[in-house]
PDB file of N, CA and C in Angstrom:
ATOM      1  N   MET A   1      -5.050 -20.623  25.264  1.00 52.00           N
ATOM      2  CA  MET A   1      -4.780 -20.535  23.848  1.00 52.00           C
ATOM      3  C   MET A   1      -5.403 -19.282  23.244  1.00 52.00           C
ATOM      4  N   HIS A   2      -6.636 -18.963  23.666  1.00 50.00           N
ATOM      5  CA  HIS A   2      -7.340 -17.781  23.142  1.00 50.00           C
ATOM      6  C   HIS A   2      -6.595 -16.502  23.520  1.00 50.00           C
ATOM      7  N   VAL A   3      -6.041 -16.441  24.737  1.00 50.00           N
ATOM      8  CA  VAL A   3      -5.296 -15.264  25.188  1.00 50.00           C
ATOM      9  C   VAL A   3      -4.041 -15.091  24.341  1.00 50.00           C
ATOM     10  N   LYS A   4      -3.373 -16.190  24.046  1.00 51.00           N
ATOM     11  CA  LYS A   4      -2.153 -16.128  23.228  1.00 51.00           C
ATOM     12  C   LYS A   4      -2.477 -15.615  21.825  1.00 51.00           C
ATOM     13  N   THR A   5      -3.545 -16.097  21.219  1.00 47.00           N
ATOM     14  CA  THR A   5      -3.955 -15.659  19.894  1.00 47.00           C
ATOM     15  C   THR A   5      -4.303 -14.177  19.907  1.00 47.00           C
ATOM     16  N   THR A   6      -5.004 -13.740  20.933  1.00 45.00           N
ATOM     17  CA  THR A   6      -5.382 -12.332  21.055  1.00 45.00           C
ATOM     18  C   THR A   6      -4.148 -11.464  21.222  1.00 45.00           C
ATOM     19  N   LEU A   7      -3.206 -11.909  22.018  1.00 40.00           N
ATOM     20  CA  LEU A   7      -1.971 -11.157  22.231  1.00 40.00           C
ATOM     21  C   LEU A   7      -1.179 -11.038  20.939  1.00 40.00           C
ATOM     22  N   VAL A   8      -1.044 -12.125  20.211  1.00 43.00           N
ATOM     23  CA  VAL A   8      -0.329 -12.101  18.939  1.00 43.00           C
ATOM     24  C   VAL A   8      -1.022 -11.158  17.964  1.00 43.00           C
ATOM     25  N   ALA A   9      -2.330 -11.205  17.893  1.00 45.00           N
ATOM     26  CA  ALA A   9      -3.080 -10.313  16.996  1.00 45.00           C
ATOM     27  C   ALA A   9      -2.872  -8.859  17.383  1.00 45.00           C
ATOM     28  N   ALA A  10      -2.848  -8.559  18.665  1.00 42.00           N
ATOM     29  CA  ALA A  10      -2.648  -7.181  19.120  1.00 42.00           C
ATOM     30  C   ALA A  10      -1.249  -6.684  18.772  1.00 42.00           C
ATOM     31  N   VAL A  11      -0.257  -7.531  18.941  1.00 43.00           N
ATOM     32  CA  VAL A  11       1.117  -7.149  18.599  1.00 43.00           C
ATOM     33  C   VAL A  11       1.243  -6.903  17.101  1.00 43.00           C
ATOM     34  N   VAL A  12       0.692  -7.797  16.295  1.00 43.00           N
ATOM     35  CA  VAL A  12       0.750  -7.637  14.833  1.00 43.00           C
ATOM     36  C   VAL A  12       0.034  -6.360  14.419  1.00 43.00           C
ATOM     37  N   ALA A  13      -1.123  -6.101  14.975  1.00 48.00           N
ATOM     38  CA  ALA A  13      -1.867  -4.876  14.639  1.00 48.00           C
ATOM     39  C   ALA A  13      -1.074  -3.649  15.049  1.00 48.00           C
ATOM     40  N   GLY A  14      -0.445  -3.700  16.202  1.00 48.00           N
ATOM     41  CA  GLY A  14       0.363  -2.568  16.653  1.00 48.00           C
ATOM     42  C   GLY A  14       1.540  -2.299  15.748  1.00 48.00           C
ATOM     43  N   ILE A  15       2.186  -3.341  15.283  1.00 47.00           N
ATOM     44  CA  ILE A  15       3.307  -3.175  14.356  1.00 47.00           C
ATOM     45  C   ILE A  15       2.806  -2.637  13.034  1.00 47.00           C
ATOM     46  N   TRP A  16       1.711  -3.170  12.525  1.00 50.00           N
ATOM     47  CA  TRP A  16       1.183  -2.744  11.220  1.00 50.00           C
ATOM     48  C   TRP A  16       0.737  -1.288  11.262  1.00 50.00           C
ATOM     49  N   LEU A  17       0.114  -0.881  12.349  1.00 56.00           N
ATOM     50  CA  LEU A  17      -0.438   0.465  12.430  1.00 56.00           C
ATOM     51  C   LEU A  17       0.563   1.499  12.944  1.00 56.00           C
ATOM     52  N   ALA A  18       1.719   1.035  13.404  1.00 53.00           N
ATOM     53  CA  ALA A  18       2.725   1.978  13.895  1.00 53.00           C
ATOM     54  C   ALA A  18       3.254   2.820  12.743  1.00 53.00           C
ATOM     55  N   PRO A  19       3.506   4.091  12.994  1.00 51.00           N
ATOM     56  CA  PRO A  19       4.011   4.936  11.916  1.00 51.00           C
ATOM     57  C   PRO A  19       5.397   4.492  11.464  1.00 51.00           C
ATOM     58  N   THR A  20       5.641   4.648  10.182  1.00 48.00           N
ATOM     59  CA  THR A  20       6.944   4.329   9.620  1.00 48.00           C
ATOM     60  C   THR A  20       7.916   5.429  10.010  1.00 48.00           C
ATOM     61  N   ALA A  21       9.121   5.054  10.364  1.00 50.00           N
ATOM     62  CA  ALA A  21      10.121   6.052  10.720  1.00 50.00           C
ATOM     63  C   ALA A  21      10.388   6.965   9.529  1.00 50.00           C
ATOM     64  N   HIS A  22      10.418   8.254   9.790  1.00 57.00           N
ATOM     65  CA  HIS A  22      10.713   9.264   8.780  1.00 57.00           C
ATOM     66  C   HIS A  22       9.705   9.295   7.637  1.00 57.00           C
ATOM     67  N   ALA A  23       8.531   8.818   7.860  1.00 62.00           N
ATOM     68  CA  ALA A  23       7.517   8.834   6.803  1.00 62.00           C
ATOM     69  C   ALA A  23       6.972  10.250   6.650  1.00 62.00           C
ATOM     70  N   ASP A  24       6.808  10.651   5.416  1.00 86.00           N
ATOM     71  CA  ASP A  24       6.236  11.975   5.189  1.00 86.00           C
ATOM     72  C   ASP A  24       4.713  11.877   5.258  1.00 86.00           C
ATOM     73  N   PRO A  25       4.026  13.023   5.294  1.00 87.00           N
ATOM     74  CA  PRO A  25       2.559  12.988   5.418  1.00 87.00           C
ATOM     75  C   PRO A  25       1.880  12.204   4.289  1.00 87.00           C
ATOM     76  N   GLN A  26       2.425  12.251   3.088  1.00 91.00           N
ATOM     77  CA  GLN A  26       1.830  11.483   1.988  1.00 91.00           C
ATOM     78  C   GLN A  26       1.952   9.994   2.252  1.00 91.00           C
ATOM     79  N   ASP A  27       3.110   9.565   2.765  1.00 94.00           N
ATOM     80  CA  ASP A  27       3.273   8.149   3.096  1.00 94.00           C
ATOM     81  C   ASP A  27       2.269   7.732   4.155  1.00 94.00           C
ATOM     82  N   GLN A  28       2.084   8.577   5.160  1.00 94.00           N
ATOM     83  CA  GLN A  28       1.146   8.241   6.230  1.00 94.00           C
ATOM     84  C   GLN A  28      -0.277   8.138   5.691  1.00 94.00           C
ATOM     85  N   ALA A  29      -0.662   9.050   4.827  1.00 93.00           N
ATOM     86  CA  ALA A  29      -2.003   8.986   4.236  1.00 93.00           C
ATOM     87  C   ALA A  29      -2.164   7.717   3.414  1.00 93.00           C
ATOM     88  N   PHE A  30      -1.138   7.377   2.645  1.00 96.00           N
ATOM     89  CA  PHE A  30      -1.151   6.171   1.823  1.00 96.00           C
ATOM     90  C   PHE A  30      -1.279   4.922   2.693  1.00 96.00           C
ATOM     91  N   LEU A  31      -0.430   4.822   3.703  1.00 95.00           N
ATOM     92  CA  LEU A  31      -0.436   3.645   4.572  1.00 95.00           C
ATOM     93  C   LEU A  31      -1.731   3.542   5.380  1.00 95.00           C
ATOM     94  N   SER A  32      -2.282   4.674   5.785  1.00 95.00           N
ATOM     95  CA  SER A  32      -3.555   4.667   6.506  1.00 95.00           C
ATOM     96  C   SER A  32      -4.688   4.163   5.622  1.00 95.00           C
ATOM     97  N   PHE A  33      -4.676   4.586   4.353  1.00 95.00           N
ATOM     98  CA  PHE A  33      -5.681   4.110   3.404  1.00 95.00           C
ATOM     99  C   PHE A  33      -5.602   2.592   3.287  1.00 95.00           C
ATOM    100  N   LEU A  34      -4.384   2.069   3.123  1.00 96.00           N
ATOM    101  CA  LEU A  34      -4.223   0.611   2.998  1.00 96.00           C
ATOM    102  C   LEU A  34      -4.679  -0.103   4.267  1.00 96.00           C
ATOM    103  N   ALA A  35      -4.271   0.408   5.420  1.00 95.00           N
ATOM    104  CA  ALA A  35      -4.666  -0.226   6.684  1.00 95.00           C
ATOM    105  C   ALA A  35      -6.184  -0.197   6.849  1.00 95.00           C
ATOM    106  N   GLY A  36      -6.802   0.889   6.436  1.00 95.00           N
ATOM    107  CA  GLY A  36      -8.250   1.008   6.530  1.00 95.00           C
ATOM    108  C   GLY A  36      -9.000   0.040   5.642  1.00 95.00           C
ATOM    109  N   HIS A  37      -8.298  -0.506   4.646  1.00 95.00           N
ATOM    110  CA  HIS A  37      -8.908  -1.485   3.742  1.00 95.00           C
ATOM    111  C   HIS A  37      -8.307  -2.878   3.937  1.00 95.00           C
ATOM    112  N   ASN A  38      -7.669  -3.064   5.095  1.00 94.00           N
ATOM    113  CA  ASN A  38      -7.101  -4.367   5.485  1.00 94.00           C
ATOM    114  C   ASN A  38      -6.108  -4.912   4.467  1.00 94.00           C
ATOM    115  N   VAL A  39      -5.313  -4.029   3.875  1.00 94.00           N
ATOM    116  CA  VAL A  39      -4.274  -4.453   2.937  1.00 94.00           C
ATOM    117  C   VAL A  39      -2.975  -4.561   3.726  1.00 94.00           C
ATOM    118  N   ALA A  40      -2.475  -5.775   3.857  1.00 92.00           N
ATOM    119  CA  ALA A  40      -1.253  -6.027   4.619  1.00 92.00           C
ATOM    120  C   ALA A  40      -0.115  -6.355   3.657  1.00 92.00           C
ATOM    121  N   VAL A  41       0.642  -5.333   3.311  1.00 92.00           N
ATOM    122  CA  VAL A  41       1.764  -5.482   2.386  1.00 92.00           C
ATOM    123  C   VAL A  41       2.972  -4.834   3.040  1.00 92.00           C
ATOM    124  N   ASP A  42       4.160  -5.325   2.727  1.00 94.00           N
ATOM    125  CA  ASP A  42       5.383  -4.701   3.211  1.00 94.00           C
ATOM    126  C   ASP A  42       5.350  -3.206   2.885  1.00 94.00           C
ATOM    127  N   THR A  43       5.638  -2.380   3.871  1.00 94.00           N
ATOM    128  CA  THR A  43       5.548  -0.925   3.725  1.00 94.00           C
ATOM    129  C   THR A  43       6.390  -0.393   2.577  1.00 94.00           C
ATOM    130  N   ASN A  44       7.654  -0.767   2.527  1.00 94.00           N
ATOM    131  CA  ASN A  44       8.530  -0.253   1.469  1.00 94.00           C
ATOM    132  C   ASN A  44       8.071  -0.712   0.091  1.00 94.00           C
ATOM    133  N   THR A  45       7.657  -1.962  -0.014  1.00 95.00           N
ATOM    134  CA  THR A  45       7.163  -2.479  -1.280  1.00 95.00           C
ATOM    135  C   THR A  45       5.917  -1.718  -1.712  1.00 95.00           C
ATOM    136  N   ALA A  46       5.011  -1.498  -0.775  1.00 95.00           N
ATOM    137  CA  ALA A  46       3.769  -0.790  -1.093  1.00 95.00           C
ATOM    138  C   ALA A  46       4.045   0.634  -1.557  1.00 95.00           C
ATOM    139  N   ILE A  47       4.930   1.334  -0.863  1.00 96.00           N
ATOM    140  CA  ILE A  47       5.248   2.715  -1.241  1.00 96.00           C
ATOM    141  C   ILE A  47       5.918   2.747  -2.611  1.00 96.00           C
ATOM    142  N   ASN A  48       6.847   1.850  -2.850  1.00 96.00           N
ATOM    143  CA  ASN A  48       7.494   1.795  -4.171  1.00 96.00           C
ATOM    144  C   ASN A  48       6.484   1.483  -5.269  1.00 96.00           C
ATOM    145  N   ALA A  49       5.603   0.541  -5.005  1.00 96.00           N
ATOM    146  CA  ALA A  49       4.573   0.188  -5.987  1.00 96.00           C
ATOM    147  C   ALA A  49       3.642   1.374  -6.237  1.00 96.00           C
ATOM    148  N   ALA A  50       3.340   2.124  -5.199  1.00 96.00           N
ATOM    149  CA  ALA A  50       2.463   3.285  -5.348  1.00 96.00           C
ATOM    150  C   ALA A  50       3.087   4.343  -6.247  1.00 96.00           C
ATOM    151  N   HIS A  51       4.368   4.549  -6.116  1.00 95.00           N
ATOM    152  CA  HIS A  51       5.039   5.545  -6.966  1.00 95.00           C
ATOM    153  C   HIS A  51       5.054   5.096  -8.431  1.00 95.00           C
ATOM    154  N   ILE A  52       5.226   3.799  -8.649  1.00 96.00           N
ATOM    155  CA  ILE A  52       5.140   3.267 -10.021  1.00 96.00           C
ATOM    156  C   ILE A  52       3.721   3.452 -10.543  1.00 96.00           C
ATOM    157  N   ALA A  53       2.731   3.131  -9.713  1.00 96.00           N
ATOM    158  CA  ALA A  53       1.328   3.283 -10.120  1.00 96.00           C
ATOM    159  C   ALA A  53       1.028   4.731 -10.470  1.00 96.00           C
ATOM    160  N   CYS A  54       1.480   5.642  -9.642  1.00 95.00           N
ATOM    161  CA  CYS A  54       1.203   7.058  -9.882  1.00 95.00           C
ATOM    162  C   CYS A  54       1.848   7.519 -11.186  1.00 95.00           C
ATOM    163  N   ALA A  55       3.066   7.088 -11.452  1.00 95.00           N
ATOM    164  CA  ALA A  55       3.726   7.462 -12.709  1.00 95.00           C
ATOM    165  C   ALA A  55       2.918   6.966 -13.905  1.00 95.00           C
ATOM    166  N   GLN A  56       2.377   5.768 -13.801  1.00 95.00           N
ATOM    167  CA  GLN A  56       1.570   5.218 -14.893  1.00 95.00           C
ATOM    168  C   GLN A  56       0.250   5.974 -15.036  1.00 95.00           C
ATOM    169  N   ILE A  57      -0.338   6.341 -13.923  1.00 94.00           N
ATOM    170  CA  ILE A  57      -1.589   7.112 -13.944  1.00 94.00           C
ATOM    171  C   ILE A  57      -1.351   8.462 -14.614  1.00 94.00           C
ATOM    172  N   VAL A  58      -0.272   9.133 -14.231  1.00 93.00           N
ATOM    173  CA  VAL A  58       0.065  10.436 -14.821  1.00 93.00           C
ATOM    174  C   VAL A  58       0.310  10.293 -16.320  1.00 93.00           C
ATOM    175  N   ASP A  59       0.879   9.160 -16.731  1.00 94.00           N
ATOM    176  CA  ASP A  59       1.133   8.908 -18.161  1.00 94.00           C
ATOM    177  C   ASP A  59      -0.140   8.562 -18.926  1.00 94.00           C
ATOM    178  N   GLY A  60      -1.271   8.445 -18.226  1.00 94.00           N
ATOM    179  CA  GLY A  60      -2.542   8.203 -18.898  1.00 94.00           C
ATOM    180  C   GLY A  60      -2.931   6.751 -19.074  1.00 94.00           C
ATOM    181  N   GLU A  61      -2.248   5.843 -18.382  1.00 95.00           N
ATOM    182  CA  GLU A  61      -2.610   4.428 -18.483  1.00 95.00           C
ATOM    183  C   GLU A  61      -3.979   4.183 -17.864  1.00 95.00           C
ATOM    184  N   SER A  62      -4.687   3.214 -18.379  1.00 96.00           N
ATOM    185  CA  SER A  62      -5.995   2.839 -17.833  1.00 96.00           C
ATOM    186  C   SER A  62      -5.800   2.179 -16.467  1.00 96.00           C
ATOM    187  N   PRO A  63      -6.828   2.218 -15.631  1.00 95.00           N
ATOM    188  CA  PRO A  63      -6.718   1.560 -14.320  1.00 95.00           C
ATOM    189  C   PRO A  63      -6.317   0.080 -14.413  1.00 95.00           C
ATOM    190  N   SER A  64      -6.867  -0.634 -15.379  1.00 95.00           N
ATOM    191  CA  SER A  64      -6.518  -2.054 -15.492  1.00 95.00           C
ATOM    192  C   SER A  64      -5.059  -2.239 -15.908  1.00 95.00           C
ATOM    193  N   MET A  65      -4.548  -1.337 -16.746  1.00 96.00           N
ATOM    194  CA  MET A  65      -3.140  -1.419 -17.146  1.00 96.00           C
ATOM    195  C   MET A  65      -2.225  -1.056 -15.981  1.00 96.00           C
ATOM    196  N   VAL A  66      -2.624  -0.058 -15.198  1.00 96.00           N
ATOM    197  CA  VAL A  66      -1.840   0.310 -14.009  1.00 96.00           C
ATOM    198  C   VAL A  66      -1.760  -0.891 -13.068  1.00 96.00           C
ATOM    199  N   ASP A  67      -2.897  -1.539 -12.828  1.00 95.00           N
ATOM    200  CA  ASP A  67      -2.907  -2.724 -11.960  1.00 95.00           C
ATOM    201  C   ASP A  67      -1.986  -3.811 -12.503  1.00 95.00           C
ATOM    202  N   ALA A  68      -2.032  -4.043 -13.806  1.00 96.00           N
ATOM    203  CA  ALA A  68      -1.208  -5.088 -14.425  1.00 96.00           C
ATOM    204  C   ALA A  68       0.277  -4.769 -14.300  1.00 96.00           C
ATOM    205  N   ILE A  69       0.639  -3.521 -14.519  1.00 96.00           N
ATOM    206  CA  ILE A  69       2.050  -3.114 -14.417  1.00 96.00           C
ATOM    207  C   ILE A  69       2.548  -3.274 -12.984  1.00 96.00           C
ATOM    208  N   VAL A  70       1.759  -2.819 -12.032  1.00 96.00           N
ATOM    209  CA  VAL A  70       2.147  -2.933 -10.621  1.00 96.00           C
ATOM    210  C   VAL A  70       2.267  -4.403 -10.220  1.00 96.00           C
ATOM    211  N   ALA A  71       1.305  -5.215 -10.610  1.00 95.00           N
ATOM    212  CA  ALA A  71       1.346  -6.644 -10.262  1.00 95.00           C
ATOM    213  C   ALA A  71       2.568  -7.335 -10.868  1.00 95.00           C
ATOM    214  N   ARG A  72       2.911  -6.954 -12.093  1.00 96.00           N
ATOM    215  CA  ARG A  72       4.064  -7.566 -12.758  1.00 96.00           C
ATOM    216  C   ARG A  72       5.371  -7.142 -12.091  1.00 96.00           C
ATOM    217  N   GLN A  73       5.484  -5.881 -11.721  1.00 95.00           N
ATOM    218  CA  GLN A  73       6.731  -5.384 -11.132  1.00 95.00           C
ATOM    219  C   GLN A  73       6.875  -5.720  -9.651  1.00 95.00           C
ATOM    220  N   PHE A  74       5.749  -5.979  -8.991  1.00 95.00           N
ATOM    221  CA  PHE A  74       5.769  -6.280  -7.554  1.00 95.00           C
ATOM    222  C   PHE A  74       4.933  -7.526  -7.276  1.00 95.00           C
ATOM    223  N   PRO A  75       5.435  -8.695  -7.655  1.00 93.00           N
ATOM    224  CA  PRO A  75       4.639  -9.918  -7.505  1.00 93.00           C
ATOM    225  C   PRO A  75       4.322 -10.279  -6.049  1.00 93.00           C
ATOM    226  N   THR A  76       5.040  -9.712  -5.096  1.00 91.00           N
ATOM    227  CA  THR A  76       4.803 -10.057  -3.687  1.00 91.00           C
ATOM    228  C   THR A  76       3.609  -9.328  -3.081  1.00 91.00           C
ATOM    229  N   ILE A  77       2.955  -8.437  -3.826  1.00 90.00           N
ATOM    230  CA  ILE A  77       1.826  -7.708  -3.245  1.00 90.00           C
ATOM    231  C   ILE A  77       0.561  -8.547  -3.198  1.00 90.00           C
ATOM    232  N   GLY A  78       0.577  -9.692  -3.818  1.00 87.00           N
ATOM    233  CA  GLY A  78      -0.480 -10.677  -3.643  1.00 87.00           C
ATOM    234  C   GLY A  78      -1.891 -10.245  -4.002  1.00 87.00           C
ATOM    235  N   GLY A  79      -2.074  -9.613  -5.123  1.00 91.00           N
ATOM    236  CA  GLY A  79      -3.409  -9.273  -5.576  1.00 91.00           C
ATOM    237  C   GLY A  79      -3.962  -7.970  -5.027  1.00 91.00           C
ATOM    238  N   ASP A  80      -3.139  -7.204  -4.334  1.00 94.00           N
ATOM    239  CA  ASP A  80      -3.601  -5.938  -3.772  1.00 94.00           C
ATOM    240  C   ASP A  80      -3.257  -4.737  -4.641  1.00 94.00           C
ATOM    241  N   GLU A  81      -2.938  -4.982  -5.907  1.00 94.00           N
ATOM    242  CA  GLU A  81      -2.524  -3.876  -6.783  1.00 94.00           C
ATOM    243  C   GLU A  81      -3.610  -2.816  -6.966  1.00 94.00           C
ATOM    244  N   SER A  82      -4.851  -3.216  -6.993  1.00 95.00           N
ATOM    245  CA  SER A  82      -5.940  -2.231  -7.145  1.00 95.00           C
ATOM    246  C   SER A  82      -6.027  -1.304  -5.940  1.00 95.00           C
ATOM    247  N   TRP A  83      -5.859  -1.866  -4.748  1.00 96.00           N
ATOM    248  CA  TRP A  83      -5.872  -1.034  -3.543  1.00 96.00           C
ATOM    249  C   TRP A  83      -4.672  -0.100  -3.514  1.00 96.00           C
ATOM    250  N   ILE A  84      -3.521  -0.610  -3.922  1.00 96.00           N
ATOM    251  CA  ILE A  84      -2.316   0.219  -3.938  1.00 96.00           C
ATOM    252  C   ILE A  84      -2.477   1.357  -4.931  1.00 96.00           C
ATOM    253  N   ALA A  85      -3.020   1.066  -6.107  1.00 95.00           N
ATOM    254  CA  ALA A  85      -3.236   2.116  -7.108  1.00 95.00           C
ATOM    255  C   ALA A  85      -4.252   3.143  -6.611  1.00 95.00           C
ATOM    256  N   ALA A  86      -5.317   2.686  -5.961  1.00 95.00           N
ATOM    257  CA  ALA A  86      -6.325   3.610  -5.432  1.00 95.00           C
ATOM    258  C   ALA A  86      -5.720   4.506  -4.348  1.00 95.00           C
ATOM    259  N   ALA A  87      -4.927   3.920  -3.473  1.00 96.00           N
ATOM    260  CA  ALA A  87      -4.275   4.707  -2.419  1.00 96.00           C
ATOM    261  C   ALA A  87      -3.258   5.670  -3.015  1.00 96.00           C
ATOM    262  N   ALA A  88      -2.556   5.230  -4.063  1.00 95.00           N
ATOM    263  CA  ALA A  88      -1.575   6.098  -4.730  1.00 95.00           C
ATOM    264  C   ALA A  88      -2.266   7.318  -5.330  1.00 95.00           C
ATOM    265  N   ARG A  89      -3.420   7.112  -5.951  1.00 94.00           N
ATOM    266  CA  ARG A  89      -4.179   8.236  -6.533  1.00 94.00           C
ATOM    267  C   ARG A  89      -4.490   9.285  -5.477  1.00 94.00           C
ATOM    268  N   LYS A  90      -4.885   8.818  -4.293  1.00 93.00           N
ATOM    269  CA  LYS A  90      -5.269   9.735  -3.227  1.00 93.00           C
ATOM    270  C   LYS A  90      -4.059  10.412  -2.578  1.00 93.00           C
ATOM    271  N   ALA A  91      -2.962   9.689  -2.420  1.00 94.00           N
ATOM    272  CA  ALA A  91      -1.841  10.209  -1.626  1.00 94.00           C
ATOM    273  C   ALA A  91      -0.725  10.849  -2.446  1.00 94.00           C
ATOM    274  N   TYR A  92      -0.446  10.320  -3.628  1.00 93.00           N
ATOM    275  CA  TYR A  92       0.759  10.738  -4.330  1.00 93.00           C
ATOM    276  C   TYR A  92       0.533  11.436  -5.667  1.00 93.00           C
ATOM    277  N   CYS A  93      -0.490  11.053  -6.378  1.00 90.00           N
ATOM    278  CA  CYS A  93      -0.649  11.567  -7.739  1.00 90.00           C
ATOM    279  C   CYS A  93      -1.108  13.020  -7.725  1.00 90.00           C
ATOM    280  N   PRO A  94      -0.490  13.823  -8.577  1.00 75.00           N
ATOM    281  CA  PRO A  94      -0.923  15.221  -8.650  1.00 75.00           C
ATOM    282  C   PRO A  94      -2.354  15.308  -9.183  1.00 75.00           C
ATOM    283  N   THR A  95      -3.042  16.301  -8.734  1.00 66.00           N
ATOM    284  CA  THR A  95      -4.443  16.451  -9.177  1.00 66.00           C
ATOM    285  C   THR A  95      -4.557  17.399 -10.346  1.00 66.00           C
TER     286      THR A  95
END
């Protein structure tokens, strides 16, 4: 049973950490940040949410408002909106 659990965990980790097809360097940096903080969210959903977060950040919204907007627009992210916004700041938002 322990071997089966370990094998399943290794496969899941391999899928999660595998690069996204056609991902640009910003996407890879974003996804690496999330993986490094154990945020397991659908890749496309996370990237879309990050772009929304970045647009709100550029518009001058407060961090708490950015989190609220992302959570409202992407309810499937399950409370990881702060991590997504933080990763978006690092990977996508202009400096």
